């Protein structure tokens, strides 16, 4: 792992993502999919009103020039990370990882994971990719002091739970699990669906990370380490 981040390479990779297509949705121009935009209506500093980047090439190129300048001015990788559409945080990491220091990778991974709506089913990043990044991360940066202390207080064998809806029922062997069964039940039954909660146990030494953000008690594990899953 690099000791320092190669910002030149990171910026080059970010610019590559900037020049990918803006994908329209059924709610466009209000909602679009792009690494640097979640809406077709964007603000450019100095303008009184937003412009619609789905309307014409002139608006799109003007916006890309504006974001490109912000990328060029970024002092740290995190400065670029906060510009991203949260749905693309892990995608950015996948391509930027070879050029990031351990500290930057760890900080960006924690932020992208917590901000993502469904990191376990990211179409651009495989579970193998995610496990590799968590294995490389510096735990003292990846987790807060409170999270590290709380993890150290768990028993050597931790009982964990995962709630799935009919939509993601096939994705039981995922990285994200809970120590709180009530939270797992909430995930299983959200959106008015009747889902299933699974239970298993994991050795504390196998835990990749523990996050308390969003009011959760989330245990990150390598899915290959999961044994004897029980539907409860």
PDB file of C-alpha atoms in Angstrom:
ATOM      1  CA  UNK A   1       0.000   0.000   0.000  1.00  0.00           C
ATOM      2  CA  UNK A   2       1.265   3.498  -0.831  1.00  0.00           C
ATOM      3  CA  UNK A   3       2.478   5.756   1.965  1.00  0.00           C
ATOM      4  CA  UNK A   4       1.212   8.841   0.125  1.00  0.00           C
ATOM      5  CA  UNK A   5      -1.599   9.323  -2.358  1.00  0.00           C
ATOM      6  CA  UNK A   6      -0.726  10.031  -5.977  1.00  0.00           C
ATOM      7  CA  UNK A   7      -3.136  12.926  -6.502  1.00  0.00           C
ATOM      8  CA  UNK A   8      -2.203  13.303 -10.166  1.00  0.00           C
ATOM      9  CA  UNK A   9      -3.400   9.764 -10.892  1.00  0.00           C
ATOM     10  CA  UNK A  10      -6.477  10.145  -8.664  1.00  0.00           C
ATOM     11  CA  UNK A  11      -7.499  13.345 -10.442  1.00  0.00           C
ATOM     12  CA  UNK A  12      -6.972  11.721 -13.840  1.00  0.00           C
ATOM     13  CA  UNK A  13      -9.211   8.818 -12.823  1.00  0.00           C
ATOM     14  CA  UNK A  14     -11.860  11.230 -11.481  1.00  0.00           C
ATOM     15  CA  UNK A  15     -11.857  13.121 -14.771  1.00  0.00           C
ATOM     16  CA  UNK A  16     -12.387   9.816 -16.581  1.00  0.00           C
ATOM     17  CA  UNK A  17     -15.531   9.256 -14.512  1.00  0.00           C
ATOM     18  CA  UNK A  18     -16.628  12.846 -15.141  1.00  0.00           C
ATOM     19  CA  UNK A  19     -16.672  12.187 -18.896  1.00  0.00           C
ATOM     20  CA  UNK A  20     -18.879   9.093 -18.663  1.00  0.00           C
ATOM     21  CA  UNK A  21     -22.419   9.416 -19.991  1.00  0.00           C
ATOM     22  CA  UNK A  22     -25.240  10.934 -17.959  1.00  0.00           C
ATOM     23  CA  UNK A  23     -27.864   8.196 -17.749  1.00  0.00           C
ATOM     24  CA  UNK A  24     -31.446   9.392 -17.782  1.00  0.00           C
ATOM     25  CA  UNK A  25     -34.170   7.762 -15.684  1.00  0.00           C
ATOM     26  CA  UNK A  26     -37.963   7.809 -15.838  1.00  0.00           C
ATOM     27  CA  UNK A  27     -37.784  10.837 -13.531  1.00  0.00           C
ATOM     28  CA  UNK A  28     -35.327  12.816 -15.654  1.00  0.00           C
ATOM     29  CA  UNK A  29     -34.279  15.537 -15.705  1.00  0.00           C
ATOM     30  CA  UNK A  30     -34.992  15.633 -11.957  1.00  0.00           C
ATOM     31  CA  UNK A  31     -33.174  12.324 -11.375  1.00  0.00           C
ATOM     32  CA  UNK A  32     -30.186  11.053 -13.365  1.00  0.00           C
ATOM     33  CA  UNK A  33     -27.321   8.664 -12.740  1.00  0.00           C
ATOM     34  CA  UNK A  34     -23.761   9.933 -13.083  1.00  0.00           C
ATOM     35  CA  UNK A  35     -20.657   9.731 -10.854  1.00  0.00           C
ATOM     36  CA  UNK A  36     -20.846  13.466 -10.144  1.00  0.00           C
ATOM     37  CA  UNK A  37     -24.584  14.147 -10.380  1.00  0.00           C
ATOM     38  CA  UNK A  38     -27.813  12.631  -9.079  1.00  0.00           C
ATOM     39  CA  UNK A  39     -30.008  15.266 -10.745  1.00  0.00           C
ATOM     40  CA  UNK A  40     -29.983  16.810 -14.200  1.00  0.00           C
ATOM     41  CA  UNK A  41     -30.421  20.213 -12.570  1.00  0.00           C
ATOM     42  CA  UNK A  42     -27.031  21.408 -11.327  1.00  0.00           C
ATOM     43  CA  UNK A  43     -25.705  24.663  -9.911  1.00  0.00           C
ATOM     44  CA  UNK A  44     -22.576  26.375 -11.175  1.00  0.00           C
ATOM     45  CA  UNK A  45     -20.983  28.885  -8.844  1.00  0.00           C
ATOM     46  CA  UNK A  46     -21.914  32.400  -9.910  1.00  0.00           C
ATOM     47  CA  UNK A  47     -25.123  31.398 -11.696  1.00  0.00           C
ATOM     48  CA  UNK A  48     -28.439  32.531 -10.253  1.00  0.00           C
ATOM     49  CA  UNK A  49     -30.345  29.471 -11.428  1.00  0.00           C
ATOM     50  CA  UNK A  50     -29.481  25.792 -12.029  1.00  0.00           C
ATOM     51  CA  UNK A  51     -28.926  24.492 -15.544  1.00  0.00           C
ATOM     52  CA  UNK A  52     -30.258  21.255 -17.038  1.00  0.00           C
ATOM     53  CA  UNK A  53     -27.327  19.107 -18.190  1.00  0.00           C
ATOM     54  CA  UNK A  54     -29.703  16.747 -20.019  1.00  0.00           C
ATOM     55  CA  UNK A  55     -31.033  19.561 -22.217  1.00  0.00           C
ATOM     56  CA  UNK A  56     -28.106  20.105 -24.562  1.00  0.00           C
ATOM     57  CA  UNK A  57     -24.375  19.564 -25.052  1.00  0.00           C
ATOM     58  CA  UNK A  58     -23.588  23.190 -24.201  1.00  0.00           C
ATOM     59  CA  UNK A  59     -24.975  22.857 -20.661  1.00  0.00           C
ATOM     60  CA  UNK A  60     -23.343  19.466 -20.180  1.00  0.00           C
ATOM     61  CA  UNK A  61     -19.899  20.622 -21.307  1.00  0.00           C
ATOM     62  CA  UNK A  62     -20.119  23.790 -19.220  1.00  0.00           C
ATOM     63  CA  UNK A  63     -20.907  21.718 -16.139  1.00  0.00           C
ATOM     64  CA  UNK A  64     -18.105  19.251 -16.887  1.00  0.00           C
ATOM     65  CA  UNK A  65     -15.669  22.120 -17.216  1.00  0.00           C
ATOM     66  CA  UNK A  66     -16.833  23.473 -13.838  1.00  0.00           C
ATOM     67  CA  UNK A  67     -16.498  20.080 -12.057  1.00  0.00           C
ATOM     68  CA  UNK A  68     -13.195  19.436 -13.837  1.00  0.00           C
ATOM     69  CA  UNK A  69     -11.809  22.662 -12.367  1.00  0.00           C
ATOM     70  CA  UNK A  70     -12.932  21.563  -8.888  1.00  0.00           C
ATOM     71  CA  UNK A  71     -11.181  18.227  -9.406  1.00  0.00           C
ATOM     72  CA  UNK A  72      -7.983  20.019 -10.476  1.00  0.00           C
ATOM     73  CA  UNK A  73      -8.158  22.230  -7.376  1.00  0.00           C
ATOM     74  CA  UNK A  74      -8.694  19.312  -4.967  1.00  0.00           C
ATOM     75  CA  UNK A  75      -5.994  19.131  -2.311  1.00  0.00           C
ATOM     76  CA  UNK A  76      -6.885  15.650  -1.038  1.00  0.00           C
ATOM     77  CA  UNK A  77      -8.674  12.565  -2.334  1.00  0.00           C
ATOM     78  CA  UNK A  78     -11.441  13.249   0.181  1.00  0.00           C
ATOM     79  CA  UNK A  79     -12.090  16.607  -1.516  1.00  0.00           C
ATOM     80  CA  UNK A  80     -12.969  14.642  -4.645  1.00  0.00           C
ATOM     81  CA  UNK A  81     -14.886  12.021  -2.666  1.00  0.00           C
ATOM     82  CA  UNK A  82     -17.364  14.551  -1.273  1.00  0.00           C
ATOM     83  CA  UNK A  83     -18.175  15.746  -4.795  1.00  0.00           C
ATOM     84  CA  UNK A  84     -19.378  12.310  -5.866  1.00  0.00           C
ATOM     85  CA  UNK A  85     -22.919  11.069  -6.210  1.00  0.00           C
ATOM     86  CA  UNK A  86     -23.113   8.773  -3.152  1.00  0.00           C
ATOM     87  CA  UNK A  87     -24.161   5.855  -5.369  1.00  0.00           C
ATOM     88  CA  UNK A  88     -20.725   6.000  -7.033  1.00  0.00           C
ATOM     89  CA  UNK A  89     -18.497   6.292  -3.974  1.00  0.00           C
ATOM     90  CA  UNK A  90     -17.417   2.653  -4.065  1.00  0.00           C
ATOM     91  CA  UNK A  91     -16.951   2.764  -7.852  1.00  0.00           C
ATOM     92  CA  UNK A  92     -14.581   5.702  -7.428  1.00  0.00           C
ATOM     93  CA  UNK A  93     -12.674   3.729  -4.790  1.00  0.00           C
ATOM     94  CA  UNK A  94     -12.390   0.667  -7.012  1.00  0.00           C
ATOM     95  CA  UNK A  95     -10.519   2.635  -9.652  1.00  0.00           C
ATOM     96  CA  UNK A  96      -8.667   5.006  -7.311  1.00  0.00           C
ATOM     97  CA  UNK A  97      -7.440   2.343  -4.869  1.00  0.00           C
ATOM     98  CA  UNK A  98      -4.058   1.683  -6.600  1.00  0.00           C
ATOM     99  CA  UNK A  99      -3.140   5.362  -6.166  1.00  0.00           C
ATOM    100  CA  UNK A 100      -4.374   5.912  -2.600  1.00  0.00           C
ATOM    101  CA  UNK A 101      -2.466   5.843   0.663  1.00  0.00           C
ATOM    102  CA  UNK A 102      -3.725   3.467   3.337  1.00  0.00           C
ATOM    103  CA  UNK A 103      -5.140   6.387   5.330  1.00  0.00           C
ATOM    104  CA  UNK A 104      -7.006   7.868   2.355  1.00  0.00           C
ATOM    105  CA  UNK A 105      -8.364   4.489   1.281  1.00  0.00           C
ATOM    106  CA  UNK A 106      -9.613   3.824   4.806  1.00  0.00           C
ATOM    107  CA  UNK A 107     -11.278   7.216   5.203  1.00  0.00           C
ATOM    108  CA  UNK A 108     -12.961   7.080   1.798  1.00  0.00           C
ATOM    109  CA  UNK A 109     -14.079   3.467   2.260  1.00  0.00           C
ATOM    110  CA  UNK A 110     -15.825   4.193   5.560  1.00  0.00           C
ATOM    111  CA  UNK A 111     -17.559   7.240   4.102  1.00  0.00           C
ATOM    112  CA  UNK A 112     -18.603   5.544   0.847  1.00  0.00           C
ATOM    113  CA  UNK A 113     -19.877   2.447   2.653  1.00  0.00           C
ATOM    114  CA  UNK A 114     -22.017   4.368   5.135  1.00  0.00           C
ATOM    115  CA  UNK A 115     -23.401   6.757   2.504  1.00  0.00           C
ATOM    116  CA  UNK A 116     -24.293   4.013   0.020  1.00  0.00           C
ATOM    117  CA  UNK A 117     -27.929   2.865  -0.019  1.00  0.00           C
ATOM    118  CA  UNK A 118     -27.052  -0.761  -0.782  1.00  0.00           C
ATOM    119  CA  UNK A 119     -23.298  -1.369  -0.889  1.00  0.00           C
ATOM    120  CA  UNK A 120     -23.733  -5.152  -0.882  1.00  0.00           C
ATOM    121  CA  UNK A 121     -25.407  -5.019  -4.302  1.00  0.00           C
ATOM    122  CA  UNK A 122     -23.281  -2.404  -6.067  1.00  0.00           C
ATOM    123  CA  UNK A 123     -23.309  -3.297  -9.772  1.00  0.00           C
ATOM    124  CA  UNK A 124     -19.832  -1.844 -10.331  1.00  0.00           C
ATOM    125  CA  UNK A 125     -18.003  -3.383  -7.363  1.00  0.00           C
ATOM    126  CA  UNK A 126     -17.886  -7.096  -6.540  1.00  0.00           C
ATOM    127  CA  UNK A 127     -17.865  -8.596  -3.069  1.00  0.00           C
ATOM    128  CA  UNK A 128     -14.306  -9.721  -3.771  1.00  0.00           C
ATOM    129  CA  UNK A 129     -13.362  -6.088  -4.511  1.00  0.00           C
ATOM    130  CA  UNK A 130     -14.976  -4.915  -1.277  1.00  0.00           C
ATOM    131  CA  UNK A 131     -13.342  -7.571   0.890  1.00  0.00           C
ATOM    132  CA  UNK A 132      -9.947  -6.709  -0.608  1.00  0.00           C
ATOM    133  CA  UNK A 133     -10.410  -3.023   0.239  1.00  0.00           C
ATOM    134  CA  UNK A 134     -11.513  -3.758   3.808  1.00  0.00           C
ATOM    135  CA  UNK A 135      -8.518  -6.076   4.264  1.00  0.00           C
ATOM    136  CA  UNK A 136      -6.157  -3.296   3.155  1.00  0.00           C
ATOM    137  CA  UNK A 137      -7.785  -0.612   5.282  1.00  0.00           C
ATOM    138  CA  UNK A 138      -6.148   0.836   8.398  1.00  0.00           C
ATOM    139  CA  UNK A 139      -8.620  -0.032  11.175  1.00  0.00           C
ATOM    140  CA  UNK A 140      -7.576   3.020  13.202  1.00  0.00           C
ATOM    141  CA  UNK A 141      -8.798   5.238  10.354  1.00  0.00           C
ATOM    142  CA  UNK A 142     -11.611   3.044   9.033  1.00  0.00           C
ATOM    143  CA  UNK A 143     -13.395   3.023  12.412  1.00  0.00           C
ATOM    144  CA  UNK A 144     -13.842   5.707  15.035  1.00  0.00           C
ATOM    145  CA  UNK A 145     -12.304   5.260  18.491  1.00  0.00           C
ATOM    146  CA  UNK A 146     -15.761   4.529  19.915  1.00  0.00           C
ATOM    147  CA  UNK A 147     -16.349   1.848  17.260  1.00  0.00           C
ATOM    148  CA  UNK A 148     -12.978   0.208  17.928  1.00  0.00           C
ATOM    149  CA  UNK A 149     -13.614   0.154  21.665  1.00  0.00           C
ATOM    150  CA  UNK A 150     -17.081  -1.292  21.211  1.00  0.00           C
ATOM    151  CA  UNK A 151     -15.749  -4.006  18.899  1.00  0.00           C
ATOM    152  CA  UNK A 152     -13.060  -4.935  21.419  1.00  0.00           C
ATOM    153  CA  UNK A 153     -15.779  -5.434  24.053  1.00  0.00           C
ATOM    154  CA  UNK A 154     -17.604  -8.140  22.092  1.00  0.00           C
ATOM    155  CA  UNK A 155     -17.142 -11.791  23.035  1.00  0.00           C
ATOM    156  CA  UNK A 156     -14.716 -13.828  20.919  1.00  0.00           C
ATOM    157  CA  UNK A 157     -17.709 -15.369  19.109  1.00  0.00           C
ATOM    158  CA  UNK A 158     -20.294 -12.800  17.952  1.00  0.00           C
ATOM    159  CA  UNK A 159     -23.895 -13.647  17.051  1.00  0.00           C
ATOM    160  CA  UNK A 160     -24.916 -11.648  13.991  1.00  0.00           C
ATOM    161  CA  UNK A 161     -28.127 -11.161  12.015  1.00  0.00           C
ATOM    162  CA  UNK A 162     -29.088 -10.113   8.500  1.00  0.00           C
ATOM    163  CA  UNK A 163     -32.556  -9.079   7.354  1.00  0.00           C
ATOM    164  CA  UNK A 164     -33.467  -9.475   3.681  1.00  0.00           C
ATOM    165  CA  UNK A 165     -36.620  -8.543   1.779  1.00  0.00           C
ATOM    166  CA  UNK A 166     -37.987 -10.550  -1.182  1.00  0.00           C
ATOM    167  CA  UNK A 167     -36.045  -8.101  -3.392  1.00  0.00           C
ATOM    168  CA  UNK A 168     -32.608  -9.079  -2.056  1.00  0.00           C
ATOM    169  CA  UNK A 169     -33.474 -12.537  -0.720  1.00  0.00           C
ATOM    170  CA  UNK A 170     -30.726 -14.136  -2.816  1.00  0.00           C
ATOM    171  CA  UNK A 171     -28.090 -11.867  -1.312  1.00  0.00           C
ATOM    172  CA  UNK A 172     -27.909 -13.404   2.152  1.00  0.00           C
ATOM    173  CA  UNK A 173     -24.179 -14.108   1.979  1.00  0.00           C
ATOM    174  CA  UNK A 174     -23.205 -10.452   2.008  1.00  0.00           C
ATOM    175  CA  UNK A 175     -20.673  -8.319   3.879  1.00  0.00           C
ATOM    176  CA  UNK A 176     -23.187  -6.438   6.009  1.00  0.00           C
ATOM    177  CA  UNK A 177     -24.632  -7.973   9.203  1.00  0.00           C
ATOM    178  CA  UNK A 178     -26.065  -6.620  12.468  1.00  0.00           C
ATOM    179  CA  UNK A 179     -25.467  -7.428  16.107  1.00  0.00           C
ATOM    180  CA  UNK A 180     -28.961  -6.057  16.850  1.00  0.00           C
ATOM    181  CA  UNK A 181     -31.763  -8.433  15.849  1.00  0.00           C
ATOM    182  CA  UNK A 182     -34.360  -5.637  15.966  1.00  0.00           C
ATOM    183  CA  UNK A 183     -32.439  -3.684  13.332  1.00  0.00           C
ATOM    184  CA  UNK A 184     -32.177  -6.806  11.176  1.00  0.00           C
ATOM    185  CA  UNK A 185     -35.959  -7.252  11.488  1.00  0.00           C
ATOM    186  CA  UNK A 186     -36.442  -3.648  10.370  1.00  0.00           C
ATOM    187  CA  UNK A 187     -34.393  -4.312   7.229  1.00  0.00           C
ATOM    188  CA  UNK A 188     -36.364  -7.510   6.544  1.00  0.00           C
ATOM    189  CA  UNK A 189     -39.729  -5.767   6.762  1.00  0.00           C
ATOM    190  CA  UNK A 190     -39.071  -2.325   5.323  1.00  0.00           C
ATOM    191  CA  UNK A 191     -40.920  -1.043   2.279  1.00  0.00           C
ATOM    192  CA  UNK A 192     -43.995  -2.895   3.584  1.00  0.00           C
ATOM    193  CA  UNK A 193     -42.526  -6.273   2.625  1.00  0.00           C
ATOM    194  CA  UNK A 194     -42.404  -9.462   4.644  1.00  0.00           C
ATOM    195  CA  UNK A 195     -38.800 -10.614   4.649  1.00  0.00           C
ATOM    196  CA  UNK A 196     -36.567 -13.045   6.502  1.00  0.00           C
ATOM    197  CA  UNK A 197     -33.956 -12.641   9.226  1.00  0.00           C
ATOM    198  CA  UNK A 198     -30.902 -14.901   9.171  1.00  0.00           C
ATOM    199  CA  UNK A 199     -28.662 -15.702  12.104  1.00  0.00           C
ATOM    200  CA  UNK A 200     -25.099 -16.987  12.340  1.00  0.00           C
ATOM    201  CA  UNK A 201     -21.944 -16.562  14.384  1.00  0.00           C
ATOM    202  CA  UNK A 202     -18.546 -15.162  13.493  1.00  0.00           C
ATOM    203  CA  UNK A 203     -15.214 -15.056  15.276  1.00  0.00           C
ATOM    204  CA  UNK A 204     -14.281 -11.527  16.337  1.00  0.00           C
ATOM    205  CA  UNK A 205     -10.885 -12.052  14.720  1.00  0.00           C
ATOM    206  CA  UNK A 206     -12.667 -12.404  11.348  1.00  0.00           C
ATOM    207  CA  UNK A 207     -14.535  -9.093  11.584  1.00  0.00           C
ATOM    208  CA  UNK A 208     -13.399  -6.625   8.914  1.00  0.00           C
ATOM    209  CA  UNK A 209     -15.046  -3.570  10.476  1.00  0.00           C
ATOM    210  CA  UNK A 210     -17.713  -2.424  12.913  1.00  0.00           C
ATOM    211  CA  UNK A 211     -19.802   0.679  12.154  1.00  0.00           C
ATOM    212  CA  UNK A 212     -22.223   2.496  14.441  1.00  0.00           C
ATOM    213  CA  UNK A 213     -23.296   5.158  11.924  1.00  0.00           C
ATOM    214  CA  UNK A 214     -26.951   5.615  10.939  1.00  0.00           C
ATOM    215  CA  UNK A 215     -27.998   4.229  14.318  1.00  0.00           C
ATOM    216  CA  UNK A 216     -26.849   0.736  13.352  1.00  0.00           C
ATOM    217  CA  UNK A 217     -24.555  -1.880  14.874  1.00  0.00           C
ATOM    218  CA  UNK A 218     -23.092  -3.139  11.612  1.00  0.00           C
ATOM    219  CA  UNK A 219     -20.548  -5.926  11.420  1.00  0.00           C
ATOM    220  CA  UNK A 220     -18.612  -6.249   8.144  1.00  0.00           C
ATOM    221  CA  UNK A 221     -17.449  -9.776   7.311  1.00  0.00           C
ATOM    222  CA  UNK A 222     -16.038 -11.732   4.402  1.00  0.00           C
ATOM    223  CA  UNK A 223     -19.053 -13.693   3.073  1.00  0.00           C
ATOM    224  CA  UNK A 224     -16.782 -16.732   2.613  1.00  0.00           C
ATOM    225  CA  UNK A 225     -16.381 -16.899   6.407  1.00  0.00           C
ATOM    226  CA  UNK A 226     -20.130 -17.354   6.992  1.00  0.00           C
ATOM    227  CA  UNK A 227     -21.130 -20.822   8.183  1.00  0.00           C
ATOM    228  CA  UNK A 228     -24.374 -22.442   9.347  1.00  0.00           C
ATOM    229  CA  UNK A 229     -26.822 -19.685   8.391  1.00  0.00           C
ATOM    230  CA  UNK A 230     -30.229 -20.131  10.006  1.00  0.00           C
ATOM    231  CA  UNK A 231     -33.496 -18.467   8.963  1.00  0.00           C
ATOM    232  CA  UNK A 232     -35.345 -17.342  12.100  1.00  0.00           C
TER     233      UNK A 232
END
